[in-house]
Amino acid sequence: FFFQAEDGIRDKLVTGVQTCALQIFLWPLVVALVLGGVALRRRHVGAGAAAGSATAASARAATRLRWVCIAGAVASFAWMQVLAGRVSFARLYYGTDTRMASLLIGAALATSPTIRGRGHAATHRARTALEAAAWCSVAFLTVCWIVLDGESRWLVRGGLATCALAVAVVIATAWHPERGPLHRVLSWAPLRGLGLISYGAYLIHGFAPYLAGRSIAGFTGLAWPLRTAILVVVTLVAAQLSWVCLESPLLAVKDRLSPRRAVPPARVA
């Protein structure tokens, strides 16, 4: 298929494979280095330190890591602005250096007191404001998904970073111990199932049109609702196979190799 494909399709396939390789191999290395640094820092607390001192040291390490993530996100976004207009849109969209801002915004949220069990919006007014901000974020993201073209220049001029911040607001709201309407919506079983295979679906959906066009006779001549339905089915089936045959076994290996420790159950899938 690769050698018989047109040049444009080959370029898409190569770019997709490069993206997968970077995200599969580079980011685990970066995360391991960061977590290793945090673990080494925590050793200074000492085995005989009081629990309060250990908690304080852990909080300080998380704060430092959070600021590193924020600084990295700002640097990545600034670098994208430097390159904008000088390189292709594909380079900006697929480049790890220009796209890691979104990942680092999520990492900063993961190390925030809100996610780590402290610092939630405590008052009813603050909780209501957070819920409202989350629903506004959902509406904003929905409009972006429907209206924006995949190669809109606005995406590289702040759109991707804005979308990442909107997603962070949604996650912080869903994680809040006081469950609201958004939490109940996102807890719907089909959405939780989609979330489980979402990364595989993200990687596969770009290849689905090319594979369907090559494999199904007359595919491009079908009505768009039927084409869309076929692509959705192909993407979901392939993502489920990826989860069962690849992702889940690798996660099981990771769990066996990871040190045993008590982890609170997640509230939201």
Tab-separated table of C-alpha atoms in Angstrom:
chain	number	residue	atom	x	y	z
A	1	PHE	CA	0.000	0.000	0.000
A	2	PHE	CA	2.773	2.435	0.932
A	3	PHE	CA	4.787	2.036	-2.277
A	4	GLN	CA	1.670	2.087	-4.485
A	5	ALA	CA	0.202	5.186	-2.844
A	6	GLU	CA	0.383	8.658	-4.335
A	7	ASP	CA	3.077	11.031	-3.096
A	8	GLY	CA	0.649	13.045	-0.958
A	9	ILE	CA	-0.654	9.950	0.789
A	10	ARG	CA	2.887	8.655	1.360
A	11	ASP	CA	3.788	11.977	2.948
A	12	LYS	CA	0.772	11.712	5.259
A	13	LEU	CA	1.700	8.175	6.239
A	14	VAL	CA	5.335	9.065	6.918
A	15	THR	CA	4.304	12.092	8.968
A	16	GLY	CA	1.845	10.007	10.955
A	17	VAL	CA	4.409	7.313	11.665
A	18	GLN	CA	6.948	9.941	12.717
A	19	THR	CA	4.397	11.501	15.064
A	20	CYS	CA	3.565	8.122	16.592
A	21	ALA	CA	7.251	7.333	17.053
A	22	LEU	CA	7.959	10.647	18.761
A	23	GLN	CA	5.005	10.346	21.105
A	24	ILE	CA	5.590	6.674	21.879
A	25	PHE	CA	9.336	6.850	22.542
A	26	LEU	CA	10.245	10.471	23.304
A	27	TRP	CA	7.593	11.446	25.820
A	28	PRO	CA	7.953	8.402	28.095
A	29	LEU	CA	11.671	9.213	28.244
A	30	VAL	CA	10.977	12.845	29.182
A	31	VAL	CA	8.407	11.833	31.790
A	32	ALA	CA	10.787	9.234	33.246
A	33	LEU	CA	13.551	11.817	33.558
A	34	VAL	CA	11.257	14.342	35.245
A	35	LEU	CA	9.781	11.801	37.647
A	36	GLY	CA	13.254	10.471	38.375
A	37	GLY	CA	14.370	13.968	39.317
A	38	VAL	CA	11.368	14.363	41.611
A	39	ALA	CA	12.062	10.984	43.216
A	40	LEU	CA	15.702	11.889	43.854
A	41	ARG	CA	14.621	15.157	45.421
A	42	ARG	CA	12.205	13.365	47.732
A	43	ARG	CA	15.027	11.178	49.070
A	44	HIS	CA	16.368	14.214	50.894
A	45	VAL	CA	13.373	14.052	53.160
A	46	GLY	CA	14.878	10.958	54.798
A	47	ALA	CA	13.331	7.759	55.984
A	48	GLY	CA	12.806	9.081	59.486
A	49	ALA	CA	11.166	12.335	58.514
A	50	ALA	CA	7.719	13.092	59.819
A	51	ALA	CA	4.737	12.610	57.556
A	52	GLY	CA	4.065	16.338	57.490
A	53	SER	CA	7.608	17.077	56.308
A	54	ALA	CA	7.350	14.443	53.582
A	55	THR	CA	4.042	15.895	52.407
A	56	ALA	CA	5.476	19.400	52.369
A	57	ALA	CA	8.522	18.254	50.391
A	58	SER	CA	6.287	16.470	47.910
A	59	ALA	CA	4.155	19.590	47.509
A	60	ARG	CA	7.238	21.737	46.902
A	61	ALA	CA	8.524	19.274	44.296
A	62	ALA	CA	5.122	19.281	42.576
A	63	THR	CA	5.107	23.085	42.586
A	64	ARG	CA	8.537	23.225	40.968
A	65	LEU	CA	7.533	20.645	38.388
A	66	ARG	CA	4.345	22.576	37.663
A	67	TRP	CA	6.285	25.762	36.979
A	68	VAL	CA	8.681	23.833	34.742
A	69	CYS	CA	5.688	22.588	32.748
A	70	ILE	CA	4.207	26.085	32.508
A	71	ALA	CA	7.541	27.554	31.394
A	72	GLY	CA	7.929	24.783	28.821
A	73	ALA	CA	4.410	25.398	27.490
A	74	VAL	CA	5.088	29.126	27.121
A	75	ALA	CA	8.416	28.437	25.414
A	76	SER	CA	6.811	25.951	23.019
A	77	PHE	CA	4.054	28.409	22.113
A	78	ALA	CA	6.584	31.217	21.598
A	79	TRP	CA	8.684	28.963	19.366
A	80	MET	CA	5.604	28.165	17.295
A	81	GLN	CA	5.063	31.907	16.760
A	82	VAL	CA	8.682	32.305	15.668
A	83	LEU	CA	8.316	29.529	13.087
A	84	ALA	CA	4.824	30.544	11.902
A	85	GLY	CA	5.027	31.867	8.350
A	86	ARG	CA	8.510	30.422	7.868
A	87	VAL	CA	7.708	26.711	7.739
A	88	SER	CA	4.777	24.632	6.582
A	89	PHE	CA	1.646	24.160	8.633
A	90	ALA	CA	2.415	20.443	8.855
A	91	ARG	CA	5.759	21.238	10.495
A	92	LEU	CA	4.035	23.395	13.109
A	93	TYR	CA	1.234	20.920	13.716
A	94	TYR	CA	3.277	17.732	13.900
A	95	GLY	CA	6.488	19.090	15.384
A	96	THR	CA	7.028	17.915	18.944
A	97	ASP	CA	8.769	21.161	19.868
A	98	THR	CA	5.824	23.257	18.698
A	99	ARG	CA	3.017	21.020	19.941
A	100	MET	CA	4.287	20.056	23.380
A	101	ALA	CA	2.608	23.144	24.840
A	102	SER	CA	-0.707	21.268	24.951
A	103	LEU	CA	0.870	18.267	26.666
A	104	LEU	CA	2.666	20.464	29.184
A	105	ILE	CA	-0.548	22.323	30.029
A	106	GLY	CA	-2.048	18.944	30.904
A	107	ALA	CA	1.049	18.026	32.906
A	108	ALA	CA	0.843	21.317	34.813
A	109	LEU	CA	-2.775	20.552	35.657
A	110	ALA	CA	-1.816	17.041	36.800
A	111	THR	CA	0.647	18.503	39.317
A	112	SER	CA	-1.722	21.211	40.527
A	113	PRO	CA	-3.227	21.085	44.042
A	114	THR	CA	-6.680	20.689	42.485
A	115	ILE	CA	-5.818	17.323	40.916
A	116	ARG	CA	-3.551	16.170	43.754
A	117	GLY	CA	-6.373	16.432	46.289
A	118	ARG	CA	-6.080	19.981	47.604
A	119	GLY	CA	-7.068	23.429	46.475
A	120	HIS	CA	-10.503	22.633	45.070
A	121	ALA	CA	-12.975	25.453	44.608
A	122	ALA	CA	-14.345	25.307	48.142
A	123	THR	CA	-17.192	27.827	48.179
A	124	HIS	CA	-20.468	27.301	46.372
A	125	ARG	CA	-19.895	30.457	44.319
A	126	ALA	CA	-16.434	29.307	43.225
A	127	ARG	CA	-17.752	25.844	42.368
A	128	THR	CA	-20.584	27.353	40.319
A	129	ALA	CA	-18.141	29.624	38.485
A	130	LEU	CA	-15.905	26.649	37.688
A	131	GLU	CA	-18.872	24.677	36.346
A	132	ALA	CA	-19.959	27.616	34.183
A	133	ALA	CA	-16.420	28.055	32.848
A	134	ALA	CA	-16.307	24.357	31.984
A	135	TRP	CA	-19.562	24.471	30.032
A	136	CYS	CA	-18.336	27.572	28.180
A	137	SER	CA	-15.168	25.637	27.394
A	138	VAL	CA	-17.203	22.705	26.063
A	139	ALA	CA	-19.199	25.078	23.836
A	140	PHE	CA	-15.997	26.731	22.617
A	141	LEU	CA	-14.363	23.397	21.798
A	142	THR	CA	-17.485	22.187	19.989
A	143	VAL	CA	-17.532	25.310	17.802
A	144	CYS	CA	-13.835	24.871	17.043
A	145	TRP	CA	-14.312	21.240	16.036
A	146	ILE	CA	-17.211	22.111	13.724
A	147	VAL	CA	-16.137	25.434	12.238
A	148	LEU	CA	-12.353	25.409	12.004
A	149	ASP	CA	-10.526	23.858	9.111
A	150	GLY	CA	-7.800	21.400	10.019
A	151	GLU	CA	-5.162	23.787	8.682
A	152	SER	CA	-6.567	27.057	10.015
A	153	ARG	CA	-3.774	29.529	10.691
A	154	TRP	CA	-5.598	30.621	13.854
A	155	LEU	CA	-4.706	27.261	15.368
A	156	VAL	CA	-1.003	28.077	15.313
A	157	ARG	CA	-1.614	31.688	16.365
A	158	GLY	CA	-3.022	30.686	19.723
A	159	GLY	CA	-5.920	28.407	18.885
A	160	LEU	CA	-4.243	25.155	19.928
A	161	ALA	CA	-3.076	26.636	23.226
A	162	THR	CA	-6.544	28.076	23.888
A	163	CYS	CA	-8.142	24.703	23.200
A	164	ALA	CA	-5.673	23.041	25.570
A	165	LEU	CA	-6.562	25.515	28.333
A	166	ALA	CA	-10.268	24.910	27.697
A	167	VAL	CA	-9.753	21.157	28.049
A	168	ALA	CA	-7.830	21.737	31.291
A	169	VAL	CA	-10.818	23.652	32.698
A	170	VAL	CA	-13.131	20.769	31.744
A	171	ILE	CA	-10.855	18.199	33.427
A	172	ALA	CA	-10.507	20.283	36.596
A	173	THR	CA	-14.296	20.604	36.803
A	174	ALA	CA	-14.939	16.912	36.194
A	175	TRP	CA	-12.346	16.009	38.852
A	176	HIS	CA	-13.926	18.225	41.502
A	177	PRO	CA	-15.172	16.223	44.515
A	178	GLU	CA	-18.523	18.015	44.363
A	179	ARG	CA	-20.032	16.354	41.336
A	180	GLY	CA	-21.889	18.626	38.961
A	181	PRO	CA	-23.802	18.275	35.691
A	182	LEU	CA	-20.620	18.064	33.598
A	183	HIS	CA	-19.295	15.210	35.725
A	184	ARG	CA	-22.518	13.272	35.235
A	185	VAL	CA	-22.448	13.826	31.465
A	186	LEU	CA	-18.826	12.721	31.142
A	187	SER	CA	-19.524	9.670	33.309
A	188	TRP	CA	-21.897	8.308	30.654
A	189	ALA	CA	-20.683	4.791	29.829
A	190	PRO	CA	-20.267	5.271	26.028
A	191	LEU	CA	-18.160	8.392	26.622
A	192	ARG	CA	-16.015	6.566	29.172
A	193	GLY	CA	-15.520	3.750	26.686
A	194	LEU	CA	-14.545	6.224	23.977
A	195	GLY	CA	-12.127	7.874	26.392
A	196	LEU	CA	-10.458	4.520	26.970
A	197	ILE	CA	-9.595	4.114	23.286
A	198	SER	CA	-9.380	7.834	22.446
A	199	TYR	CA	-5.633	7.920	21.837
A	200	GLY	CA	-5.810	5.006	19.418
A	201	ALA	CA	-8.759	6.653	17.664
A	202	TYR	CA	-6.777	9.890	17.417
A	203	LEU	CA	-3.820	8.135	15.779
A	204	ILE	CA	-5.934	6.019	13.434
A	205	HIS	CA	-8.580	8.477	12.229
A	206	GLY	CA	-6.130	10.294	9.949
A	207	PHE	CA	-5.325	7.078	8.088
A	208	ALA	CA	-8.923	5.860	7.829
A	209	PRO	CA	-9.955	7.922	4.746
A	210	TYR	CA	-6.941	6.764	2.752
A	211	LEU	CA	-7.336	3.136	3.744
A	212	ALA	CA	-11.092	3.191	3.057
A	213	GLY	CA	-10.555	4.921	-0.284
A	214	ARG	CA	-8.102	2.245	-1.350
A	215	SER	CA	-10.027	-0.713	0.050
A	216	ILE	CA	-13.695	0.087	-0.716
A	217	ALA	CA	-14.671	0.404	-4.365
A	218	GLY	CA	-16.534	3.636	-5.056
A	219	PHE	CA	-15.963	4.951	-1.552
A	220	THR	CA	-15.337	8.538	-2.644
A	221	GLY	CA	-18.592	8.546	-4.605
A	222	LEU	CA	-20.748	7.641	-1.622
A	223	ALA	CA	-22.956	10.207	0.074
A	224	TRP	CA	-21.080	12.005	2.870
A	225	PRO	CA	-23.272	10.626	5.710
A	226	LEU	CA	-22.481	7.079	4.594
A	227	ARG	CA	-18.772	7.877	4.170
A	228	THR	CA	-18.700	9.418	7.633
A	229	ALA	CA	-20.454	6.403	9.161
A	230	ILE	CA	-17.982	4.023	7.518
A	231	LEU	CA	-15.009	6.049	8.714
A	232	VAL	CA	-16.347	6.211	12.276
A	233	VAL	CA	-16.882	2.445	12.362
A	234	VAL	CA	-13.448	1.726	10.875
A	235	THR	CA	-11.749	4.094	13.312
A	236	LEU	CA	-13.525	2.747	16.398
A	237	VAL	CA	-12.953	-0.897	15.466
A	238	ALA	CA	-9.267	-0.293	14.755
A	239	ALA	CA	-8.873	1.712	17.974
A	240	GLN	CA	-10.500	-1.070	19.979
A	241	LEU	CA	-8.160	-3.619	18.419
A	242	SER	CA	-5.236	-1.347	19.243
A	243	TRP	CA	-6.385	-1.159	22.869
A	244	VAL	CA	-6.867	-4.910	23.223
A	245	CYS	CA	-3.789	-6.068	21.307
A	246	LEU	CA	-1.249	-3.329	21.983
A	247	GLU	CA	-2.063	-0.664	24.566
A	248	SER	CA	-3.620	-2.807	27.281
A	249	PRO	CA	-0.820	-5.436	27.283
A	250	LEU	CA	1.823	-2.706	27.421
A	251	LEU	CA	0.025	-1.018	30.315
A	252	ALA	CA	-0.108	-4.362	32.116
A	253	VAL	CA	3.665	-4.711	31.713
A	254	LYS	CA	4.112	-1.170	33.000
A	255	ASP	CA	1.981	-1.951	36.060
A	256	ARG	CA	4.030	-5.054	36.839
A	257	LEU	CA	7.287	-3.113	36.588
A	258	SER	CA	6.054	-0.108	38.572
A	259	PRO	CA	6.630	0.022	42.354
A	260	ARG	CA	3.598	-0.923	44.381
A	261	ARG	CA	1.839	1.970	46.038
A	262	ALA	CA	-1.671	2.901	47.055
A	263	VAL	CA	-3.460	4.958	44.429
A	264	PRO	CA	-6.885	6.501	45.076
A	265	PRO	CA	-9.526	5.377	42.599
A	266	ALA	CA	-10.188	7.827	39.796
A	267	ARG	CA	-13.492	9.632	39.937
A	268	VAL	CA	-13.767	10.218	36.214
A	269	ALA	CA	-12.760	7.983	33.324
